[in-house]
Amino acid sequence: QQDQEKYISCAHVSPEVWHENYGEDMTKDYFSTGLIDQPYYLGVSSQEGLYIPKFVAKGDSTLDSYFGLQYEDNRKKLAEDFLRPMKWVDYCTKVSANNCTRDDGIAKNYPEEGNYNKFFVQDLYIGHCYATLENDCDSSPQCTGHVVDCPNIYNSNVVPLMYHLNISLASSGGHDITNGYDHTQMLEIWDAANATKSNVMMLDWDLDIFFLKYLGTDAESTKVYMPPATQECLDNKINLGDRLSQNFTERVGNKLGACDDKIDNLKN
């Protein structure tokens, strides 16, 4: 909290604020002192949720609702349909017959060090999806398909939804605890899915860069519907602290909180 007598006036604008970006501490320490103005409505609404490309939904219309994803009967199907994305350097060292010394239609060459962990690079690496041990239902009865969860700085209800609705999908990113992906990686994975026409399911919001980039194309985002966001469900959703908890019970939260996200009226 700033000392009002020593505070030097300055200006900073946050052009887009979601409801979870501010809470009681910010209200107490900043809004109430006048250091930060209360957010006001932009007149723009957006919704976070799970999305698949349109070409995936057209290929299998059961994938755009939790009804077609739930239960053990769908475990093997999801594990076979939603493979894990592969980084450029891993493709070259583990899959490519020539270690990317020649253009093989997937990778044009071996990546420079700065591109090792890229999932897609325009004109150089179109991406590759593969079945890991997590996808192998013959070896593991707990096999899963892949879903792309967001980075640790954002809240997400992917884990509670998969757990309580019995949907056999899990994220495999590099973020601790959540296995989420960086936002840049999320964009690359969607680009790669489009380039290779591979199945992908991703947590996103309907004003994101790639949502708008692919609007009107065969790879535009198609919403995957979850149970409706009742007030009871919204009251029982996990928060960011729960998502990052070491305690699995806290990460999955209450079954009552397993539903779609509400439509947010964005503020600035």
mmCIF file of C-alpha atoms in Angstrom:
data_model
loop_
_atom_site.group_PDB
_atom_site.id
_atom_site.type_symbol
_atom_site.label_atom_id
_atom_site.label_comp_id
_atom_site.label_asym_id
_atom_site.label_seq_id
_atom_site.Cartn_x
_atom_site.Cartn_y
_atom_site.Cartn_z
ATOM 1 C CA GLN A 1 0.000 0.000 0.000
ATOM 2 C CA GLN A 2 1.390 3.424 -0.975
ATOM 3 C CA ASP A 3 2.056 6.294 1.416
ATOM 4 C CA GLN A 4 -0.406 8.946 0.188
ATOM 5 C CA GLU A 5 1.928 11.804 1.165
ATOM 6 C CA LYS A 6 4.844 10.353 -0.832
ATOM 7 C CA TYR A 7 2.784 9.090 -3.758
ATOM 8 C CA ILE A 8 3.758 10.614 -7.129
ATOM 9 C CA SER A 9 0.924 10.826 -9.599
ATOM 10 C CA CYS A 10 1.283 8.681 -12.715
ATOM 11 C CA ALA A 11 -0.965 7.099 -15.301
ATOM 12 C CA HIS A 12 -1.330 3.525 -16.461
ATOM 13 C CA VAL A 13 -4.181 1.899 -18.352
ATOM 14 C CA SER A 14 -5.216 -1.743 -18.402
ATOM 15 C CA PRO A 15 -7.288 -2.032 -21.595
ATOM 16 C CA GLU A 16 -8.937 -5.324 -20.662
ATOM 17 C CA VAL A 17 -9.809 -6.699 -17.220
ATOM 18 C CA TRP A 18 -11.489 -10.013 -16.411
ATOM 19 C CA HIS A 19 -13.408 -10.502 -13.188
ATOM 20 C CA GLU A 20 -10.715 -12.805 -11.765
ATOM 21 C CA ASN A 21 -7.980 -10.175 -12.265
ATOM 22 C CA TYR A 22 -8.986 -8.265 -9.177
ATOM 23 C CA GLY A 23 -10.206 -9.364 -5.776
ATOM 24 C CA GLU A 24 -10.687 -8.309 -2.176
ATOM 25 C CA ASP A 25 -7.021 -7.413 -1.595
ATOM 26 C CA MET A 26 -6.922 -5.066 -4.579
ATOM 27 C CA THR A 27 -10.228 -3.527 -3.565
ATOM 28 C CA LYS A 28 -8.940 -2.929 -0.064
ATOM 29 C CA ASP A 29 -5.422 -1.720 -0.858
ATOM 30 C CA TYR A 30 -5.939 0.202 -4.080
ATOM 31 C CA PHE A 31 -9.520 0.944 -5.090
ATOM 32 C CA SER A 32 -10.523 2.209 -1.647
ATOM 33 C CA THR A 33 -7.531 4.603 -1.482
ATOM 34 C CA GLY A 34 -8.113 6.035 -4.935
ATOM 35 C CA LEU A 35 -4.763 4.854 -6.278
ATOM 36 C CA ILE A 36 -6.563 2.803 -8.922
ATOM 37 C CA ASP A 37 -9.898 3.695 -10.462
ATOM 38 C CA GLN A 38 -12.617 1.078 -10.385
ATOM 39 C CA PRO A 39 -12.857 -0.853 -13.689
ATOM 40 C CA TYR A 40 -15.773 0.170 -15.900
ATOM 41 C CA TYR A 41 -17.548 -1.858 -18.547
ATOM 42 C CA LEU A 42 -16.076 -1.813 -22.060
ATOM 43 C CA GLY A 43 -19.301 -2.904 -23.719
ATOM 44 C CA VAL A 44 -17.560 -6.118 -24.826
ATOM 45 C CA SER A 45 -18.384 -9.619 -23.625
ATOM 46 C CA SER A 46 -16.239 -12.736 -23.854
ATOM 47 C CA GLN A 47 -16.329 -16.312 -22.629
ATOM 48 C CA GLU A 48 -13.559 -18.672 -21.662
ATOM 49 C CA GLY A 49 -14.019 -22.330 -22.423
ATOM 50 C CA LEU A 50 -12.808 -25.388 -24.283
ATOM 51 C CA TYR A 51 -12.621 -25.201 -28.070
ATOM 52 C CA ILE A 52 -11.826 -27.502 -31.003
ATOM 53 C CA PRO A 53 -11.242 -26.539 -34.648
ATOM 54 C CA LYS A 54 -14.281 -26.644 -36.910
ATOM 55 C CA PHE A 55 -12.733 -29.374 -39.047
ATOM 56 C CA VAL A 56 -12.526 -31.585 -35.940
ATOM 57 C CA ALA A 57 -16.170 -30.951 -35.044
ATOM 58 C CA LYS A 58 -17.226 -31.668 -38.641
ATOM 59 C CA GLY A 59 -15.299 -34.932 -38.580
ATOM 60 C CA ASP A 60 -16.895 -36.084 -35.308
ATOM 61 C CA SER A 61 -19.840 -34.111 -33.976
ATOM 62 C CA THR A 62 -19.749 -35.981 -30.646
ATOM 63 C CA LEU A 63 -16.633 -34.033 -29.623
ATOM 64 C CA ASP A 64 -18.313 -30.633 -29.164
ATOM 65 C CA SER A 65 -20.183 -31.536 -25.967
ATOM 66 C CA TYR A 66 -19.299 -33.241 -22.703
ATOM 67 C CA PHE A 67 -21.974 -35.848 -23.480
ATOM 68 C CA GLY A 68 -19.720 -37.308 -26.175
ATOM 69 C CA LEU A 69 -16.585 -37.176 -24.026
ATOM 70 C CA GLN A 70 -17.608 -38.673 -20.712
ATOM 71 C CA TYR A 71 -17.028 -42.023 -19.044
ATOM 72 C CA GLU A 72 -14.806 -45.030 -19.547
ATOM 73 C CA ASP A 73 -16.509 -45.962 -22.805
ATOM 74 C CA ASN A 74 -14.845 -42.924 -24.428
ATOM 75 C CA ARG A 75 -11.402 -43.223 -22.788
ATOM 76 C CA LYS A 76 -9.707 -45.129 -25.614
ATOM 77 C CA LYS A 77 -11.366 -43.000 -28.265
ATOM 78 C CA LEU A 78 -10.069 -39.780 -26.670
ATOM 79 C CA ALA A 79 -6.591 -41.250 -26.197
ATOM 80 C CA GLU A 80 -6.460 -42.171 -29.886
ATOM 81 C CA ASP A 81 -8.071 -38.966 -31.182
ATOM 82 C CA PHE A 82 -6.164 -36.370 -29.146
ATOM 83 C CA LEU A 83 -2.422 -36.990 -29.407
ATOM 84 C CA ARG A 84 0.355 -34.940 -27.791
ATOM 85 C CA PRO A 85 2.091 -32.129 -29.726
ATOM 86 C CA MET A 86 5.804 -32.526 -30.347
ATOM 87 C CA LYS A 87 8.462 -29.827 -30.124
ATOM 88 C CA TRP A 88 10.621 -29.229 -33.163
ATOM 89 C CA VAL A 89 13.861 -30.511 -31.631
ATOM 90 C CA ASP A 90 12.134 -33.662 -30.349
ATOM 91 C CA TYR A 91 10.737 -34.360 -33.799
ATOM 92 C CA CYS A 92 14.199 -34.120 -35.307
ATOM 93 C CA THR A 93 15.895 -36.316 -32.710
ATOM 94 C CA LYS A 94 13.144 -38.901 -32.149
ATOM 95 C CA VAL A 95 11.041 -39.151 -35.311
ATOM 96 C CA SER A 96 12.776 -37.769 -38.391
ATOM 97 C CA ALA A 97 14.507 -40.458 -40.443
ATOM 98 C CA ASN A 98 17.326 -38.047 -41.300
ATOM 99 C CA ASN A 99 17.453 -35.955 -38.086
ATOM 100 C CA CYS A 100 16.064 -33.033 -40.092
ATOM 101 C CA THR A 101 19.171 -32.777 -42.245
ATOM 102 C CA ARG A 102 16.803 -32.637 -45.245
ATOM 103 C CA ASP A 103 13.295 -31.290 -45.745
ATOM 104 C CA ASP A 104 10.857 -34.164 -45.082
ATOM 105 C CA GLY A 105 7.623 -32.221 -45.450
ATOM 106 C CA ILE A 106 7.304 -31.782 -41.661
ATOM 107 C CA ALA A 107 10.530 -29.997 -40.786
ATOM 108 C CA LYS A 108 12.575 -28.114 -43.352
ATOM 109 C CA ASN A 109 15.759 -28.336 -41.305
ATOM 110 C CA TYR A 110 17.159 -28.820 -37.801
ATOM 111 C CA PRO A 111 16.069 -25.955 -35.520
ATOM 112 C CA GLU A 112 18.314 -23.227 -34.239
ATOM 113 C CA GLU A 113 18.620 -23.320 -30.464
ATOM 114 C CA GLY A 114 16.044 -20.559 -29.989
ATOM 115 C CA ASN A 115 13.455 -22.679 -31.800
ATOM 116 C CA TYR A 116 14.071 -25.995 -30.052
ATOM 117 C CA ASN A 117 10.860 -25.825 -28.042
ATOM 118 C CA LYS A 118 8.606 -24.468 -30.779
ATOM 119 C CA PHE A 119 5.552 -26.489 -31.775
ATOM 120 C CA PHE A 120 5.166 -24.627 -35.080
ATOM 121 C CA VAL A 121 7.283 -22.228 -37.117
ATOM 122 C CA GLN A 122 5.861 -20.856 -40.349
ATOM 123 C CA ASP A 123 7.522 -22.369 -43.444
ATOM 124 C CA LEU A 124 10.010 -24.308 -41.301
ATOM 125 C CA TYR A 125 8.145 -26.740 -39.025
ATOM 126 C CA ILE A 126 4.465 -27.576 -39.448
ATOM 127 C CA GLY A 127 4.262 -29.543 -36.206
ATOM 128 C CA HIS A 128 3.733 -33.185 -35.348
ATOM 129 C CA CYS A 129 1.371 -34.998 -32.987
ATOM 130 C CA TYR A 130 2.248 -38.378 -31.527
ATOM 131 C CA ALA A 131 1.013 -40.991 -29.075
ATOM 132 C CA THR A 132 2.970 -41.044 -25.833
ATOM 133 C CA LEU A 133 2.702 -43.632 -23.068
ATOM 134 C CA GLU A 134 -0.121 -41.471 -21.702
ATOM 135 C CA ASN A 135 -2.102 -42.281 -24.847
ATOM 136 C CA ASP A 136 -1.387 -46.016 -24.680
ATOM 137 C CA CYS A 137 -4.496 -47.689 -23.283
ATOM 138 C CA ASP A 138 -2.991 -51.160 -23.763
ATOM 139 C CA SER A 139 -0.227 -50.335 -21.289
ATOM 140 C CA SER A 140 -2.177 -48.101 -18.916
ATOM 141 C CA PRO A 141 -5.830 -48.334 -17.884
ATOM 142 C CA GLN A 142 -5.555 -44.638 -16.931
ATOM 143 C CA CYS A 143 -4.595 -43.525 -20.438
ATOM 144 C CA THR A 144 -5.667 -40.073 -21.567
ATOM 145 C CA GLY A 145 -5.982 -37.977 -24.651
ATOM 146 C CA HIS A 146 -4.506 -34.483 -24.692
ATOM 147 C CA VAL A 147 -6.096 -31.144 -23.839
ATOM 148 C CA VAL A 148 -4.164 -27.858 -23.887
ATOM 149 C CA ASP A 149 -4.428 -26.033 -20.570
ATOM 150 C CA CYS A 150 -3.325 -22.436 -20.003
ATOM 151 C CA PRO A 151 -0.271 -21.072 -18.105
ATOM 152 C CA ASN A 152 -0.124 -20.827 -14.328
ATOM 153 C CA ILE A 153 -0.777 -17.079 -14.274
ATOM 154 C CA TYR A 154 -4.421 -17.679 -15.261
ATOM 155 C CA ASN A 155 -7.173 -19.574 -13.538
ATOM 156 C CA SER A 156 -8.549 -22.640 -15.301
ATOM 157 C CA ASN A 157 -11.254 -25.203 -14.639
ATOM 158 C CA VAL A 158 -9.871 -27.847 -16.981
ATOM 159 C CA VAL A 159 -8.757 -30.214 -14.202
ATOM 160 C CA PRO A 160 -12.060 -30.042 -12.244
ATOM 161 C CA LEU A 161 -14.047 -30.561 -15.453
ATOM 162 C CA MET A 162 -12.012 -33.596 -16.537
ATOM 163 C CA TYR A 163 -12.113 -35.118 -13.051
ATOM 164 C CA HIS A 164 -15.727 -34.597 -12.043
ATOM 165 C CA LEU A 165 -17.234 -35.199 -15.483
ATOM 166 C CA ASN A 166 -15.026 -38.271 -16.012
ATOM 167 C CA ILE A 167 -13.434 -37.054 -19.243
ATOM 168 C CA SER A 168 -10.145 -38.779 -20.055
ATOM 169 C CA LEU A 169 -8.124 -35.784 -21.221
ATOM 170 C CA ALA A 170 -5.053 -34.230 -19.568
ATOM 171 C CA SER A 171 -2.632 -31.432 -20.359
ATOM 172 C CA SER A 172 1.081 -32.192 -20.810
ATOM 173 C CA GLY A 173 2.724 -28.761 -20.827
ATOM 174 C CA GLY A 174 5.803 -27.692 -18.915
ATOM 175 C CA HIS A 175 4.209 -25.652 -16.130
ATOM 176 C CA ASP A 176 4.577 -27.089 -12.630
ATOM 177 C CA ILE A 177 1.505 -28.691 -11.046
ATOM 178 C CA THR A 178 -0.945 -27.655 -13.773
ATOM 179 C CA ASN A 179 0.991 -28.996 -16.798
ATOM 180 C CA GLY A 180 -0.201 -25.902 -18.641
ATOM 181 C CA TYR A 181 1.421 -24.255 -21.653
ATOM 182 C CA ASP A 182 2.714 -20.738 -22.291
ATOM 183 C CA HIS A 183 0.280 -18.639 -24.304
ATOM 184 C CA THR A 184 2.737 -18.494 -27.217
ATOM 185 C CA GLN A 185 2.935 -22.294 -27.195
ATOM 186 C CA MET A 186 -0.856 -22.509 -27.230
ATOM 187 C CA LEU A 187 -0.946 -20.405 -30.392
ATOM 188 C CA GLU A 188 1.736 -22.606 -31.972
ATOM 189 C CA ILE A 189 -0.165 -25.792 -31.132
ATOM 190 C CA TRP A 190 -3.331 -24.490 -32.805
ATOM 191 C CA ASP A 191 -1.290 -23.428 -35.866
ATOM 192 C CA ALA A 192 0.265 -26.901 -36.001
ATOM 193 C CA ALA A 193 -3.123 -28.604 -35.679
ATOM 194 C CA ASN A 194 -4.386 -26.546 -38.604
ATOM 195 C CA ALA A 195 -1.304 -27.242 -40.736
ATOM 196 C CA THR A 196 -1.422 -31.004 -40.099
ATOM 197 C CA LYS A 197 -5.217 -31.275 -39.707
ATOM 198 C CA SER A 198 -4.744 -32.912 -36.319
ATOM 199 C CA ASN A 199 -7.257 -33.003 -33.501
ATOM 200 C CA VAL A 200 -6.736 -30.482 -30.716
ATOM 201 C CA MET A 201 -8.809 -29.289 -27.774
ATOM 202 C CA MET A 202 -7.755 -26.116 -25.999
ATOM 203 C CA LEU A 203 -8.819 -23.805 -23.210
ATOM 204 C CA ASP A 204 -9.245 -20.346 -24.658
ATOM 205 C CA TRP A 205 -11.505 -17.314 -24.824
ATOM 206 C CA ASP A 206 -13.458 -16.055 -27.804
ATOM 207 C CA LEU A 207 -11.466 -12.855 -28.257
ATOM 208 C CA ASP A 208 -8.035 -14.461 -28.332
ATOM 209 C CA ILE A 209 -5.577 -13.918 -31.194
ATOM 210 C CA PHE A 210 -5.998 -17.271 -32.906
ATOM 211 C CA PHE A 211 -9.762 -17.255 -32.348
ATOM 212 C CA LEU A 212 -9.954 -14.128 -34.483
ATOM 213 C CA LYS A 213 -7.151 -15.235 -36.831
ATOM 214 C CA TYR A 214 -9.002 -18.357 -37.933
ATOM 215 C CA LEU A 215 -12.535 -16.974 -37.864
ATOM 216 C CA GLY A 216 -14.353 -17.968 -41.050
ATOM 217 C CA THR A 217 -11.902 -20.764 -41.885
ATOM 218 C CA ASP A 218 -12.021 -24.529 -41.434
ATOM 219 C CA ALA A 219 -9.891 -24.114 -38.300
ATOM 220 C CA GLU A 220 -12.090 -21.572 -36.533
ATOM 221 C CA SER A 221 -12.763 -22.291 -32.867
ATOM 222 C CA THR A 222 -15.853 -24.375 -32.132
ATOM 223 C CA LYS A 223 -17.038 -24.384 -28.542
ATOM 224 C CA VAL A 224 -17.116 -27.616 -26.557
ATOM 225 C CA TYR A 225 -20.168 -27.346 -24.328
ATOM 226 C CA MET A 226 -19.985 -28.207 -20.647
ATOM 227 C CA PRO A 227 -22.842 -28.203 -18.088
ATOM 228 C CA PRO A 228 -24.493 -24.750 -17.844
ATOM 229 C CA ALA A 229 -22.950 -22.133 -15.564
ATOM 230 C CA THR A 230 -25.551 -21.857 -12.813
ATOM 231 C CA GLN A 231 -24.967 -19.507 -9.896
ATOM 232 C CA GLU A 232 -24.478 -22.504 -7.619
ATOM 233 C CA CYS A 233 -21.742 -23.801 -9.905
ATOM 234 C CA LEU A 234 -20.036 -20.417 -10.210
ATOM 235 C CA ASP A 235 -20.010 -20.126 -6.412
ATOM 236 C CA ASN A 236 -18.206 -23.475 -6.162
ATOM 237 C CA LYS A 237 -15.537 -23.049 -8.848
ATOM 238 C CA ILE A 238 -11.890 -23.226 -7.840
ATOM 239 C CA ASN A 239 -9.771 -20.078 -7.719
ATOM 240 C CA LEU A 240 -6.183 -19.581 -8.878
ATOM 241 C CA GLY A 241 -4.810 -20.549 -5.465
ATOM 242 C CA ASP A 242 -6.703 -23.850 -5.617
ATOM 243 C CA ARG A 243 -5.430 -24.494 -9.148
ATOM 244 C CA LEU A 244 -1.814 -24.143 -8.023
ATOM 245 C CA SER A 245 -2.234 -26.128 -4.804
ATOM 246 C CA GLN A 246 -0.046 -29.151 -4.097
ATOM 247 C CA ASN A 247 -3.184 -30.815 -2.749
ATOM 248 C CA PHE A 248 -5.059 -32.680 -5.503
ATOM 249 C CA THR A 249 -8.361 -32.435 -3.648
ATOM 250 C CA GLU A 250 -8.060 -28.637 -3.664
ATOM 251 C CA ARG A 251 -7.106 -28.602 -7.353
ATOM 252 C CA VAL A 252 -10.229 -30.498 -8.437
ATOM 253 C CA GLY A 253 -12.505 -28.656 -6.002
ATOM 254 C CA ASN A 254 -16.175 -29.345 -5.415
ATOM 255 C CA LYS A 255 -18.148 -31.367 -7.952
ATOM 256 C CA LEU A 256 -20.744 -28.582 -7.886
ATOM 257 C CA GLY A 257 -18.173 -26.314 -9.562
ATOM 258 C CA ALA A 258 -17.763 -28.443 -12.699
ATOM 259 C CA CYS A 259 -19.516 -26.404 -15.378
ATOM 260 C CA ASP A 260 -18.975 -23.944 -18.210
ATOM 261 C CA ASP A 261 -17.534 -20.510 -17.522
ATOM 262 C CA LYS A 262 -19.857 -17.555 -17.422
ATOM 263 C CA ILE A 263 -19.853 -14.831 -20.051
ATOM 264 C CA ASP A 264 -17.647 -11.996 -18.792
ATOM 265 C CA ASN A 265 -18.421 -8.342 -19.357
ATOM 266 C CA LEU A 266 -14.914 -6.979 -19.857
ATOM 267 C CA LYS A 267 -13.789 -3.793 -18.144
ATOM 268 C CA ASN A 268 -10.962 -1.292 -18.387
#
